[in-house]
Coordinates of N, CA and C and ligand atoms in Angstrom, one line a residue:
M178 N -18.9 10.1 -4.3 CA -17.9 9.6 -5.2 C -16.8 8.9 -4.5
P179 N -16.5 7.5 -4.8 CA -15.4 6.9 -4.2 C -14.0 7.4 -4.6
Q180 N -13.0 7.4 -3.8 CA -11.7 8.0 -4.0 C -11.0 7.4 -5.1
I181 N -11.3 6.1 -5.3 CA -10.5 5.4 -6.5 C -11.3 4.5 -7.3
V182 N -11.4 4.8 -8.4 CA -12.2 3.9 -9.4 C -11.4 3.6 -10.4
L183 N -11.3 2.3 -10.8 CA -10.6 2.0 -12.1 C -11.7 1.5 -13.1
E184 N -11.7 2.1 -14.5 CA -12.9 1.5 -15.4 C -12.1 1.0 -16.6
N185 N -12.5 -0.3 -16.8 CA -12.2 -1.0 -18.1 C -10.5 -0.7 -18.3
I186 N -9.8 -0.9 -17.4 CA -8.6 -0.8 -17.8 C -7.7 -2.0 -18.4
C187 N -7.0 -1.6 -19.6 CA -6.2 -2.4 -20.1 C -4.8 -2.0 -20.3
K188 N -3.6 -2.9 -19.8 CA -2.4 -2.1 -20.0 C -1.5 -3.4 -20.7
Y189 N -0.6 -2.9 -21.6 CA 0.0 -3.8 -22.3 C 1.6 -3.3 -22.1
Y190 N 2.5 -4.4 -22.3 CA 4.0 -4.1 -22.2 C 4.5 -4.8 -23.3
N191 N 4.8 -4.0 -24.3 CA 5.2 -4.5 -25.6 C 4.5 -5.7 -26.2
G192 N 3.3 -5.5 -26.1 CA 2.2 -6.4 -26.7 C 1.8 -7.4 -25.6
F193 N 2.6 -7.5 -24.4 CA 2.3 -8.6 -23.5 C 1.1 -8.0 -22.6
R194 N 0.0 -8.6 -22.4 CA -1.1 -8.1 -21.8 C -0.9 -8.4 -20.2
A195 N -0.6 -7.1 -19.5 CA -0.3 -7.2 -17.9 C -1.7 -6.9 -17.3
L196 N -2.7 -6.2 -17.8 CA -4.0 -6.0 -17.1 C -4.9 -6.1 -18.4
E197 N -6.1 -6.8 -18.1 CA -7.1 -7.1 -19.3 C -8.6 -6.7 -18.4
N198 N -9.0 -5.3 -19.0 CA -10.3 -5.0 -18.6 C -10.6 -5.0 -17.1
I199 N -9.8 -4.3 -16.4 CA -10.0 -4.2 -15.1 C -11.1 -3.2 -14.7
T200 N -12.2 -3.6 -13.8 CA -13.0 -2.6 -13.3 C -13.1 -2.8 -12.0
V201 N -12.8 -1.8 -11.0 CA -13.0 -2.1 -9.7 C -13.1 -0.7 -8.9
T202 N -13.9 -0.6 -7.9 CA -14.1 0.5 -7.0 C -13.2 0.1 -5.6
I203 N -12.6 1.1 -5.3 CA -11.8 0.7 -3.8 C -12.7 1.2 -3.0
E204 N -12.6 0.5 -1.8 CA -13.5 1.3 -0.8 C -12.9 2.3 0.0
D205 N -13.4 3.3 0.3 CA -12.9 4.6 1.0 C -12.5 4.1 2.5
N206 N -11.7 4.7 3.0 CA -11.3 4.7 4.5 C -11.2 3.2 5.1
A207 N -10.6 2.3 4.1 CA -10.7 0.9 4.6 C -9.4 0.4 3.7
T208 N -8.9 -0.7 4.1 CA -7.8 -1.4 3.5 C -8.1 -2.4 2.5
T209 N -7.5 -2.2 1.2 CA -8.0 -3.3 0.1 C -6.5 -4.1 -0.2
A210 N -6.4 -5.4 -0.2 CA -5.3 -5.9 -0.5 C -5.5 -6.7 -2.1
I211 N -4.3 -6.5 -2.7 CA -4.3 -7.1 -3.9 C -3.5 -8.3 -3.8
V212 N -4.0 -9.3 -3.9 CA -3.2 -10.6 -3.8 C -3.3 -11.6 -5.1
G213 N -2.2 -12.4 -5.2 CA -2.4 -13.3 -6.2 C -0.9 -13.6 -6.6
P214 N -0.7 -14.7 -7.7 CA 0.8 -15.0 -7.9 C 1.8 -14.0 -8.5
S215 N 2.8 -14.3 -8.5 CA 3.8 -13.2 -9.1 C 3.5 -13.1 -10.7
G216 N 3.7 -11.8 -11.1 CA 3.6 -11.6 -12.4 C 2.0 -11.4 -12.7
G217 N 1.2 -11.5 -11.7 CA -0.3 -11.4 -12.1 C -0.7 -9.9 -12.4
G218 N 0.0 -8.8 -12.1 CA -0.3 -7.5 -12.4 C -0.6 -6.7 -11.3
K219 N -0.1 -7.2 -10.1 CA -0.6 -6.4 -8.8 C 0.0 -5.2 -8.8
S220 N 1.6 -5.1 -9.1 CA 2.1 -3.8 -8.9 C 1.8 -2.9 -10.2
T221 N 1.4 -3.5 -11.2 CA 0.9 -2.4 -12.5 C -0.5 -1.8 -11.9
L222 N -1.2 -2.7 -11.3 CA -2.4 -2.2 -10.7 C -2.3 -1.1 -9.8
I223 N -1.4 -1.2 -9.0 CA -1.2 -0.2 -7.8 C -0.7 1.0 -8.4
Q224 N 0.3 0.9 -9.5 CA 1.0 1.9 -9.9 C 0.1 2.7 -10.8
L225 N -1.1 2.2 -11.2 CA -2.0 3.1 -12.2 C -2.7 4.2 -11.1
I226 N -2.9 3.8 -9.8 CA -3.5 4.8 -9.0 C -2.8 6.1 -8.7
N227 N -1.4 6.0 -8.7 CA -0.6 7.3 -8.6 C 0.0 7.6 -10.0
G228 N -0.4 7.1 -11.1 CA 0.1 7.6 -12.2 C 1.3 7.2 -12.8
L229 N 2.0 6.3 -12.0 CA 3.4 5.7 -12.3 C 3.1 4.9 -13.7
V230 N 2.0 4.4 -13.9 CA 1.8 3.5 -14.9 C 0.5 4.0 -15.5
R231 N 0.5 4.3 -16.9 CA -0.6 5.0 -17.6 C -1.4 3.9 -18.4
P232 N -2.6 3.7 -18.1 CA -3.4 2.6 -18.9 C -3.5 2.9 -20.6
D233 N -3.5 1.8 -21.2 CA -3.7 1.7 -22.7 C -5.0 2.0 -23.0
R234 N -6.0 1.4 -22.2 CA -7.3 1.8 -22.5 C -8.1 1.8 -21.2
G235 N -9.1 2.5 -21.3 CA -9.8 2.6 -19.7 C -9.4 3.9 -19.0
R236 N -10.0 4.1 -17.8 CA -9.5 5.3 -17.1 C -9.4 5.1 -15.7
V237 N -8.5 6.0 -15.1 CA -8.4 5.8 -13.5 C -9.1 7.2 -13.1
V238 N -9.8 7.0 -12.3 CA -10.7 8.2 -11.5 C -10.1 8.3 -10.0
V239 N -9.4 9.3 -9.7 CA -9.2 9.5 -8.2 C -9.5 10.7 -7.7
F240 N -10.0 10.7 -6.6 CA -10.7 12.0 -5.9 C -11.7 12.7 -6.9
G241 N -12.5 11.8 -7.5 CA -13.5 12.1 -8.4 C -13.3 12.7 -9.9
E242 N -12.0 12.6 -10.1 CA -11.5 13.2 -11.4 C -10.6 12.2 -12.1
P243 N -10.7 11.9 -13.4 CA -9.8 11.1 -14.3 C -8.3 11.8 -13.9
I244 N -7.5 10.8 -13.9 CA -5.9 11.4 -13.5 C -5.5 12.5 -14.8
D245 N -5.0 13.4 -14.0 CA -4.5 14.5 -15.2 C -3.0 14.1 -15.3
Y246 N -2.5 13.5 -16.6 CA -1.2 13.1 -16.5 C -0.1 14.1 -16.8
N247 N -0.6 15.6 -16.9 CA 0.1 16.6 -17.0 C 0.5 17.2 -15.6
D248 N -0.2 16.7 -14.6 CA 0.1 17.4 -13.3 C 0.0 16.2 -12.4
L249 N 1.0 15.4 -12.4 CA 1.2 14.2 -11.7 C 1.5 14.6 -10.1
P250 N 2.4 15.7 -10.0 CA 2.9 16.1 -8.8 C 1.8 16.3 -7.7
R251 N 0.8 17.2 -8.3 CA -0.3 17.4 -7.6 C -1.0 16.2 -6.9
L252 N -1.3 15.1 -7.7 CA -1.9 13.9 -7.3 C -1.1 13.3 -6.3
R253 N 0.2 13.1 -6.7 CA 1.3 12.4 -5.7 C 1.4 13.0 -4.2
R254 N 1.1 14.3 -4.1 CA 1.3 14.7 -3.0 C 0.2 14.3 -1.9
Q255 N -1.0 13.9 -2.5 CA -2.0 13.5 -2.0 C -2.2 11.9 -1.7
I256 N -1.1 11.2 -2.4 CA -1.0 9.8 -2.1 C 0.3 9.4 -1.9
G257 N 0.3 8.6 -0.4 CA 1.7 8.0 0.0 C 1.9 7.0 -0.7
Y258 N 3.2 6.6 -0.8 CA 3.6 5.0 -1.6 C 4.7 4.9 -0.9
A259 N 4.6 3.4 -0.6 CA 5.7 2.8 0.1 C 6.0 1.5 -0.5
V260 N 7.2 1.1 -0.8 CA 7.4 0.0 -1.6 C 8.4 -0.9 -0.7
Q261 N 8.6 -2.2 -1.2 CA 9.5 -3.1 -0.8 C 10.9 -2.5 -0.6
G262 N 11.6 -2.6 0.5 CA 13.1 -2.2 0.6 C 13.2 -0.8 1.0
T263 N 11.9 -0.2 1.5 CA 11.8 1.2 2.0 C 12.1 2.4 1.0
G264 N 12.9 2.3 0.2 CA 13.2 3.4 -0.8 C 13.8 4.6 -0.3
L265 N 14.4 4.4 1.0 CA 15.0 5.5 1.8 C 16.2 6.0 1.1
F266 N 16.5 7.3 1.4 CA 17.8 7.9 0.8 C 18.9 7.5 1.5
P267 N 19.8 6.9 1.0 CA 21.3 6.4 1.9 C 21.6 7.5 2.5
H268 N 21.9 8.6 1.8 CA 22.8 9.6 2.5 C 21.9 10.7 3.2
M269 N 20.8 10.5 3.5 CA 20.0 11.4 4.3 C 19.7 10.8 5.7
K270 N 19.8 11.4 6.7 CA 19.4 11.1 8.0 C 17.9 10.6 8.1
V271 N 17.6 9.9 9.1 CA 16.5 9.5 9.4 C 15.3 10.5 9.4
W272 N 15.6 11.6 10.2 CA 14.9 12.8 10.3 C 14.5 13.5 8.9
D273 N 15.7 13.7 8.0 CA 15.5 14.2 6.8 C 14.7 13.4 6.0
N274 N 15.0 12.1 6.0 CA 13.9 11.1 5.1 C 12.6 11.3 5.6
I275 N 12.4 11.3 6.7 CA 10.9 11.6 7.0 C 10.2 12.7 6.9
T276 N 11.2 14.0 7.1 CA 10.4 15.1 6.7 C 10.7 15.8 5.3
L277 N 11.3 15.0 4.3 CA 11.4 15.3 3.1 C 10.2 16.0 2.3
L278 N 9.1 15.1 2.3 CA 8.1 15.8 1.6 C 7.6 17.0 2.2
A279 N 7.7 17.2 3.5 CA 7.0 18.3 4.2 C 7.9 19.6 3.7
K280 N 9.1 19.2 3.7 CA 9.9 20.3 3.1 C 9.6 20.8 1.7
L281 N 9.4 19.6 1.0 CA 9.0 20.1 -0.4 C 7.9 21.0 -0.5
A282 N 6.9 20.5 0.4 CA 5.5 21.3 0.4 C 5.7 22.5 1.2
D283 N 6.9 22.8 1.6 CA 6.9 24.3 2.4 C 6.3 24.2 3.6
W284 N 6.1 23.3 4.2 CA 5.7 23.5 5.7 C 6.5 24.0 6.7
D285 N 5.9 24.7 7.5 CA 6.7 25.5 8.4 C 7.4 24.4 9.5
R286 N 8.5 25.0 10.3 CA 9.3 24.0 11.0 C 8.4 23.3 12.1
S287 N 7.4 24.2 12.7 CA 6.9 23.5 14.1 C 5.8 22.5 13.5
K288 N 5.2 22.9 12.5 CA 4.1 21.9 11.9 C 5.0 20.6 11.5
T289 N 6.0 20.7 10.9 CA 6.7 19.6 10.3 C 7.2 18.7 11.7
I290 N 7.7 19.5 12.6 CA 8.4 18.7 13.8 C 7.1 17.9 14.6
K291 N 6.1 18.6 14.8 CA 4.8 18.1 15.4 C 4.5 16.6 14.5
R292 N 4.3 16.9 13.4 CA 3.8 15.8 12.7 C 4.5 14.4 12.5
A293 N 5.9 14.9 12.3 CA 6.9 13.8 12.4 C 7.1 13.0 13.6
E294 N 7.1 13.8 14.8 CA 7.2 13.1 16.0 C 6.0 12.4 16.2
C295 N 4.7 13.0 15.8 CA 3.7 12.1 16.3 C 3.7 10.7 15.5
L296 N 4.1 10.9 14.2 CA 4.1 9.6 13.6 C 5.4 8.6 14.0
M297 N 6.4 9.2 14.5 CA 7.4 8.2 15.3 C 6.9 7.6 16.2
D298 N 6.1 8.3 17.0 CA 5.5 7.7 18.2 C 4.6 6.6 17.8
L299 N 3.8 7.0 16.9 CA 2.6 6.1 16.5 C 3.2 4.7 15.8
V300 N 4.3 4.7 15.4 CA 4.9 3.6 14.8 C 6.0 2.9 15.6
D301 N 6.0 3.7 16.9 CA 6.9 3.2 17.9 C 8.5 3.2 17.3
L302 N 8.9 4.4 16.9 CA 10.1 4.5 16.6 C 10.9 5.6 17.4
S303 N 11.9 5.0 18.0 CA 12.6 5.9 19.2 C 13.1 7.1 18.3
R304 N 12.7 8.3 19.1 CA 13.2 9.5 18.6 C 14.8 9.8 18.7
S305 N 15.5 8.9 19.5 CA 17.0 8.8 19.6 C 17.5 8.3 18.1
L306 N 16.6 7.9 17.4 CA 17.1 7.4 15.9 C 17.4 8.6 14.9
K307 N 16.8 9.7 15.1 CA 16.7 10.7 14.1 C 17.9 11.0 13.5
D308 N 19.0 11.0 14.1 CA 20.2 11.4 13.4 C 21.0 10.4 12.8
R309 N 20.3 9.1 12.8 CA 21.2 8.0 12.3 C 20.9 8.0 10.7
Y310 N 21.7 7.3 10.2 CA 21.6 7.0 8.5 C 20.8 5.8 8.4
P311 N 20.0 5.6 7.2 CA 19.4 4.4 7.1 C 20.0 2.9 7.4
H312 N 21.2 3.0 6.9 CA 22.2 1.8 7.2 C 22.6 1.5 8.4
E313 N 22.4 2.5 9.4 CA 22.7 2.3 10.9 C 21.2 1.8 11.8
L314 N 20.2 1.3 10.8 CA 19.2 0.9 11.5 C 18.8 -0.7 11.0
S315 N 17.9 -1.2 11.9 CA 17.5 -2.5 11.5 C 16.5 -2.7 10.4
G316 N 16.2 -3.7 9.8 CA 15.3 -3.6 8.6 C 14.0 -3.2 9.0
G317 N 13.6 -3.7 10.6 CA 12.2 -3.3 11.1 C 12.3 -1.6 11.2
E318 N 13.1 -1.2 11.7 CA 13.3 0.3 11.9 C 13.3 1.1 10.6
Q319 N 13.9 0.4 9.6 CA 13.9 1.2 8.4 C 12.6 1.2 7.9
Q320 N 11.9 0.1 8.1 CA 10.5 -0.1 7.4 C 9.5 1.2 8.0
R321 N 9.7 1.5 9.2 CA 9.1 2.1 10.0 C 9.4 3.7 9.6
V322 N 10.6 3.9 9.2 CA 10.9 5.0 8.7 C 10.2 5.5 7.4
G323 N 10.2 4.4 6.5 CA 9.5 4.3 5.3 C 8.1 4.6 5.3
L324 N 7.5 4.2 6.6 CA 6.0 4.4 6.8 C 5.8 5.7 7.1
C325 N 6.6 6.3 8.0 CA 6.4 7.7 8.6 C 6.7 8.5 7.3
R326 N 7.6 8.3 6.5 CA 7.9 9.3 5.3 C 6.6 9.3 4.5
A327 N 6.1 8.1 4.2 CA 5.0 8.2 3.2 C 3.7 8.8 3.8
M328 N 3.6 8.8 5.1 CA 2.5 9.4 5.7 C 2.6 10.8 6.4
M329 N 3.7 11.3 6.1 CA 4.0 12.5 6.4 C 3.0 13.6 6.1
L330 N 2.7 13.8 4.8 CA 1.8 14.9 4.4 C 0.2 14.2 4.8
N331 N 0.0 13.3 5.5 CA -1.2 12.9 5.8 C -2.1 12.4 4.6
P332 N -1.7 11.8 3.7 CA -2.3 11.5 2.4 C -3.7 10.8 2.6
K333 N -4.6 11.0 1.9 CA -5.8 10.5 2.1 C -5.7 9.2 1.5
I334 N -4.9 8.8 0.4 CA -4.6 7.7 0.0 C -3.2 7.1 0.4
F335 N -3.1 5.6 0.6 CA -1.7 5.3 0.7 C -1.7 3.9 -0.1
L336 N -0.7 3.9 -0.6 CA -0.4 2.8 -1.6 C 0.7 1.9 -1.1
L337 N 0.6 0.8 -0.7 CA 2.0 -0.3 -0.2 C 2.0 -1.3 -1.3
D338 N 3.4 -1.5 -1.6 CA 3.7 -2.6 -2.5 C 4.7 -3.3 -1.8
E339 N 4.0 -4.6 -1.3 CA 4.9 -5.6 -0.6 C 5.8 -4.9 0.5
P340 N 5.4 -4.0 1.5 CA 6.2 -3.1 2.0 C 6.9 -3.8 3.2
F341 N 6.2 -5.0 3.5 CA 6.9 -5.8 4.7 C 7.5 -7.1 4.4
A342 N 7.6 -7.4 3.1 CA 7.8 -8.6 2.6 C 9.2 -9.2 3.2
A343 N 10.2 -8.1 3.4 CA 11.7 -8.5 3.4 C 12.0 -8.7 5.0
L344 N 10.9 -8.5 5.8 CA 11.1 -8.4 7.3 C 11.0 -9.9 8.0
D345 N 11.6 -10.1 9.0 CA 11.5 -11.5 9.6 C 10.1 -11.5 10.1
P346 N 9.6 -12.7 10.4 CA 8.3 -12.8 10.8 C 7.9 -12.0 12.0
I347 N 8.9 -12.1 13.1 CA 8.4 -11.4 14.4 C 8.3 -9.8 14.1
T348 N 9.3 -9.4 13.6 CA 9.3 -7.9 13.1 C 7.9 -7.6 12.3
R349 N 7.7 -8.5 11.3 CA 6.5 -8.2 10.3 C 5.3 -8.3 11.2
D350 N 5.2 -9.0 12.4 CA 4.2 -9.1 13.1 C 3.8 -7.8 13.8
E351 N 4.9 -7.3 14.5 CA 5.0 -6.1 15.2 C 4.4 -5.0 14.2
I352 N 5.1 -4.9 13.0 CA 4.7 -3.7 12.1 C 3.1 -3.8 11.8
H353 N 2.8 -5.1 11.7 CA 1.3 -5.3 11.3 C 0.5 -4.7 12.2
G354 N 1.0 -4.7 13.6 CA 0.2 -4.4 14.7 C 0.1 -2.8 14.8
E355 N 1.3 -2.2 14.3 CA 1.4 -0.7 14.3 C 0.6 -0.1 13.0
F356 N 0.5 -1.0 12.0 CA -0.2 -0.4 10.8 C -1.6 -0.4 11.3
L357 N -2.1 -1.5 11.8 CA -3.5 -1.7 12.4 C -4.0 -0.4 13.3
S358 N -2.9 -0.2 14.2 CA -3.2 1.1 15.1 C -3.1 2.4 14.5
L359 N -2.3 2.5 13.5 CA -2.3 3.7 12.5 C -3.6 3.9 11.7
Q360 N -4.1 2.8 11.3 CA -5.6 2.9 10.7 C -6.5 3.1 11.5
K361 N -6.4 2.8 12.6 CA -7.4 3.2 13.8 C -7.5 4.6 13.9
S362 N -6.2 5.2 14.3 CA -6.2 6.5 14.7 C -6.4 7.4 13.4
E363 N -5.9 7.0 12.3 CA -6.2 7.9 11.1 C -6.7 7.0 10.0
A364 N -7.9 6.8 10.0 CA -8.2 5.8 8.9 C -8.2 6.3 7.5
R365 N -7.6 5.7 6.5 CA -7.4 6.3 5.2 C -7.8 5.1 4.3
T366 N -7.7 5.4 2.9 CA -8.0 4.4 2.1 C -6.7 3.8 1.6
V367 N -6.4 2.7 2.0 CA -5.0 2.0 1.7 C -5.3 0.9 0.6
V368 N -4.5 0.7 -0.4 CA -4.3 -0.3 -1.3 C -3.1 -1.0 -1.1
M369 N -3.0 -2.2 -0.6 CA -1.7 -2.8 -0.6 C -1.4 -4.3 -1.5
V370 N -0.3 -4.2 -1.9 CA -0.1 -5.7 -2.9 C 0.8 -6.5 -1.9
T371 N 0.3 -7.6 -1.7 CA 0.9 -8.7 -1.2 C 1.1 -10.1 -1.8
H372 N 1.8 -11.1 -1.6 CA 1.6 -12.4 -2.3 C 1.3 -13.1 -0.9
D373 N 1.2 -12.5 0.1 CA 0.9 -13.5 1.3 C -0.5 -13.3 1.9
L374 N -1.3 -14.2 1.6 CA -2.8 -14.1 2.1 C -2.9 -13.8 3.6
R375 N -2.1 -14.5 4.5 CA -2.4 -14.2 6.0 C -2.2 -12.6 6.2
E376 N -1.1 -12.1 5.6 CA -0.9 -10.7 5.7 C -2.2 -10.0 5.3
A377 N -2.6 -10.2 4.2 CA -3.9 -9.6 3.4 C -5.0 -9.9 4.5
L378 N -5.2 -10.9 4.9 CA -6.4 -11.0 5.9 C -6.4 -10.5 7.1
R379 N -5.1 -10.2 7.6 CA -4.9 -9.8 8.8 C -5.2 -8.0 8.7
L380 N -4.7 -7.5 7.6 CA -4.7 -6.2 7.3 C -5.7 -5.5 6.7
A381 N -6.4 -6.4 5.7 CA -7.2 -5.7 4.9 C -8.6 -6.1 5.0
R382 N -9.7 -5.4 4.7 CA -11.3 -5.8 4.9 C -11.7 -6.5 3.5
R383 N -11.1 -5.8 2.5 CA -11.4 -6.3 1.1 C -10.2 -6.9 0.4
L384 N -10.4 -8.0 -0.4 CA -9.5 -8.7 -1.1 C -9.8 -8.3 -2.6
V385 N -8.7 -8.1 -3.6 CA -8.9 -8.3 -4.9 C -7.8 -9.3 -5.3
I386 N -8.5 -10.5 -6.0 CA -7.4 -11.5 -6.3 C -7.2 -11.4 -7.9
L387 N -6.0 -11.3 -8.1 CA -5.6 -11.0 -9.5 C -4.7 -12.1 -10.1
K388 N -5.1 -12.7 -11.2 CA -4.1 -13.6 -11.8 C -4.2 -13.5 -13.6
N389 N -3.1 -13.3 -13.9 CA -2.8 -13.4 -15.4 C -3.5 -11.9 -15.9
G390 N -3.2 -10.9 -15.2 CA -4.0 -9.5 -15.5 C -5.4 -9.4 -15.4
M391 N -6.0 -10.5 -14.9 CA -7.6 -10.4 -14.5 C -7.9 -10.5 -13.1
I392 N -9.2 -9.8 -12.8 CA -9.5 -10.1 -11.4 C -10.5 -11.5 -11.4
I393 N -9.9 -12.3 -10.4 CA -10.5 -13.4 -10.4 C -11.7 -13.6 -9.4
Q394 N -11.7 -12.6 -8.3 CA -12.5 -12.4 -7.3 C -12.1 -11.0 -6.7
E395 N -13.2 -10.4 -6.2 CA -13.2 -9.1 -5.5 C -14.5 -9.2 -4.5
N396 N -14.0 -9.1 -3.2 CA -14.9 -9.2 -2.1 C -14.3 -8.8 -0.8
T397 N -15.2 -9.1 0.4 CA -14.7 -8.8 1.7 C -13.9 -10.1 1.8
R398 N -13.1 -10.1 2.9 CA -12.2 -11.5 3.1 C -13.0 -12.5 3.5
E399 N -14.1 -12.3 4.3 CA -14.8 -13.2 4.9 C -15.5 -13.8 3.7
Q400 N -16.2 -13.1 2.5 CA -16.9 -13.8 1.5 C -15.8 -14.6 0.9
V401 N -14.6 -14.1 0.6 CA -13.5 -14.8 -0.3 C -13.1 -16.1 0.5
L402 N -13.1 -16.1 1.9 CA -13.1 -17.4 2.6 C -14.3 -18.3 2.5
R403 N -15.2 -17.7 2.7 CA -16.4 -18.6 3.0 C -16.8 -19.2 1.3
N404 N -16.8 -18.1 0.4 CA -17.4 -18.5 -1.1 C -16.4 -18.2 -2.0
P405 N -15.1 -19.2 -2.1 CA -14.1 -18.8 -3.2 C -14.7 -18.8 -4.6
A406 N -14.3 -18.0 -5.2 CA -14.9 -17.8 -6.7 C -14.8 -19.1 -7.6
N407 N -13.7 -19.5 -7.5 CA -13.3 -21.0 -8.2 C -12.3 -21.7 -7.8
E408 N -11.9 -22.7 -8.4 CA -10.9 -23.6 -8.1 C -9.6 -22.8 -7.5
F409 N -9.2 -22.0 -8.4 CA -8.0 -21.3 -8.2 C -7.9 -20.5 -6.8
V410 N -9.0 -19.8 -6.4 CA -9.0 -19.3 -5.2 C -9.0 -20.2 -4.0
K411 N -9.8 -21.3 -4.3 CA -10.0 -22.4 -3.3 C -8.7 -23.0 -3.1
S412 N -7.6 -23.0 -4.1 CA -6.5 -23.8 -4.0 C -5.5 -22.7 -3.3
L413 N -5.7 -21.5 -3.6 CA -4.9 -20.2 -2.8 C -5.3 -20.4 -1.4
V414 N -6.4 -20.5 -1.1 CA -6.7 -20.3 0.3 C -6.2 -21.4 1.0
H415 N -6.4 -22.8 0.4 CA -6.0 -23.9 1.1 C -4.5 -24.1 1.3
S416 N -3.7 -23.5 0.0 CA -2.3 -23.8 0.1 C -1.6 -22.8 1.3
Q417 N -2.1 -21.6 1.4 CA -1.7 -20.6 2.3 C -2.3 -20.7 3.6
L418 N -3.3 -21.4 3.9 CA -4.2 -21.2 5.2 C -4.3 -22.5 5.8
E419 N -3.3 -23.2 5.9 CA -3.6 -24.6 6.5 C -3.7 -24.3 7.9
N420 N -4.9 -24.9 8.5 CA -5.1 -25.0 9.9 C -5.6 -23.5 10.3
W421 N -6.2 -22.8 9.5 CA -6.8 -21.5 9.7 C -8.3 -21.2 9.7
S422 N -8.7 -20.4 10.5 CA -10.2 -20.1 10.3 C -10.7 -18.6 10.5
L423 N -11.9 -18.5 10.1 CA -12.3 -17.0 10.2 C -11.9 -16.3 11.3
D424 N -12.0 -17.1 12.5 CA -11.7 -16.5 13.9 C -10.5 -16.1 14.0
D425 N -9.4 -16.6 13.2 CA -8.2 -15.8 13.5 C -8.1 -14.6 13.0
I426 N -8.9 -14.0 12.3 CA -9.0 -12.5 11.9 C -9.7 -11.7 12.6
R427 N -10.5 -12.3 13.6 CA -11.2 -11.4 14.4 C -10.5 -10.9 15.7
Ligands
ADP1182 P1 3.0 -8.7 -10.0 O1 3.3 -7.2 -9.0 O2 1.8 -9.4 -9.7 O3 4.3 -9.6 -9.8 P2 3.4 -6.9 -12.3 O4 2.4 -6.0 -12.2 O5 4.8 -6.3 -11.8 O6 3.1 -8.2 -11.6 O7 3.9 -7.4 -13.6 C1 2.9 -8.0 -14.6 C2 3.4 -8.6 -15.9 O8 3.7 -7.5 -16.5 C3 4.7 -9.4 -15.5 O9 4.6 -10.3 -16.7 C4 5.9 -8.4 -15.8 O10 6.9 -9.1 -16.2 C5 5.4 -7.4 -16.8 N1 5.9 -6.1 -16.6 C6 5.7 -5.3 -15.4 N2 6.2 -4.0 -15.7 C7 6.9 -4.2 -17.0 C8 7.6 -3.2 -17.5 N3 8.0 -2.0 -17.3 N4 8.1 -3.6 -18.9 C9 7.7 -4.9 -19.3 N5 6.9 -5.7 -18.8 C10 6.7 -5.5 -17.4

């Protein structure tokens, strides 16, 4: 059974249709990117997976069971979630931000230290930053702390909502590289929202293209580039990928 399955999902906000009849199975241990214009329902879709959003119709099956909305903490311990702007606690030091979930889960000290240091090394975050507060870090460093925090409990599923959007291009490029090496060393099921098709193609194997609450195309990145489902996908690809070819993602 795949880890994440969405079945016939509809979601309305005050009568406004945010998602219409969404059915999709997310590939295990690979990265899937949700792309499409703003307001298309991308964040709503990703938040269905950790129960932050509850569907009006249909069901969300995670780890083989429909989500139990009466026991969301249990689900969320197994799902890392990182959002744009990092969501770090400003009054807590870097180390405390990173290890917060381990503390809540009652991990012992040596296991916590080992895991946190291993993650800091993986994302190339200097240990000398442990005692700083988030506002004493650069944007790229804050983002790395956010990644470490979300990965702390080694979640099987990792949800990323525009996590790199606020970074300058060079830092974003570096963090993309670190994300890919993290996936190589600890492959997990990642669902990421992005409005940047280049980012999606670099990081994800599969794409879900969402517009006005509907899935326009869902396939591997190669298939989307080779066989865009319709004019909308074609123009999305053309507008964002000038002078680009499949070779750029190999
Ligand atoms: P995207 O992530 O693609 O920009 P969202 O999932 O955030 O799209 O939003 C989809 C639509 O639902 C938008 O029109 C947005 O205004 C609306 N929406 C999202 N969350 C809420 C909410 N909590 N209350 C009312 N409308 C919402």
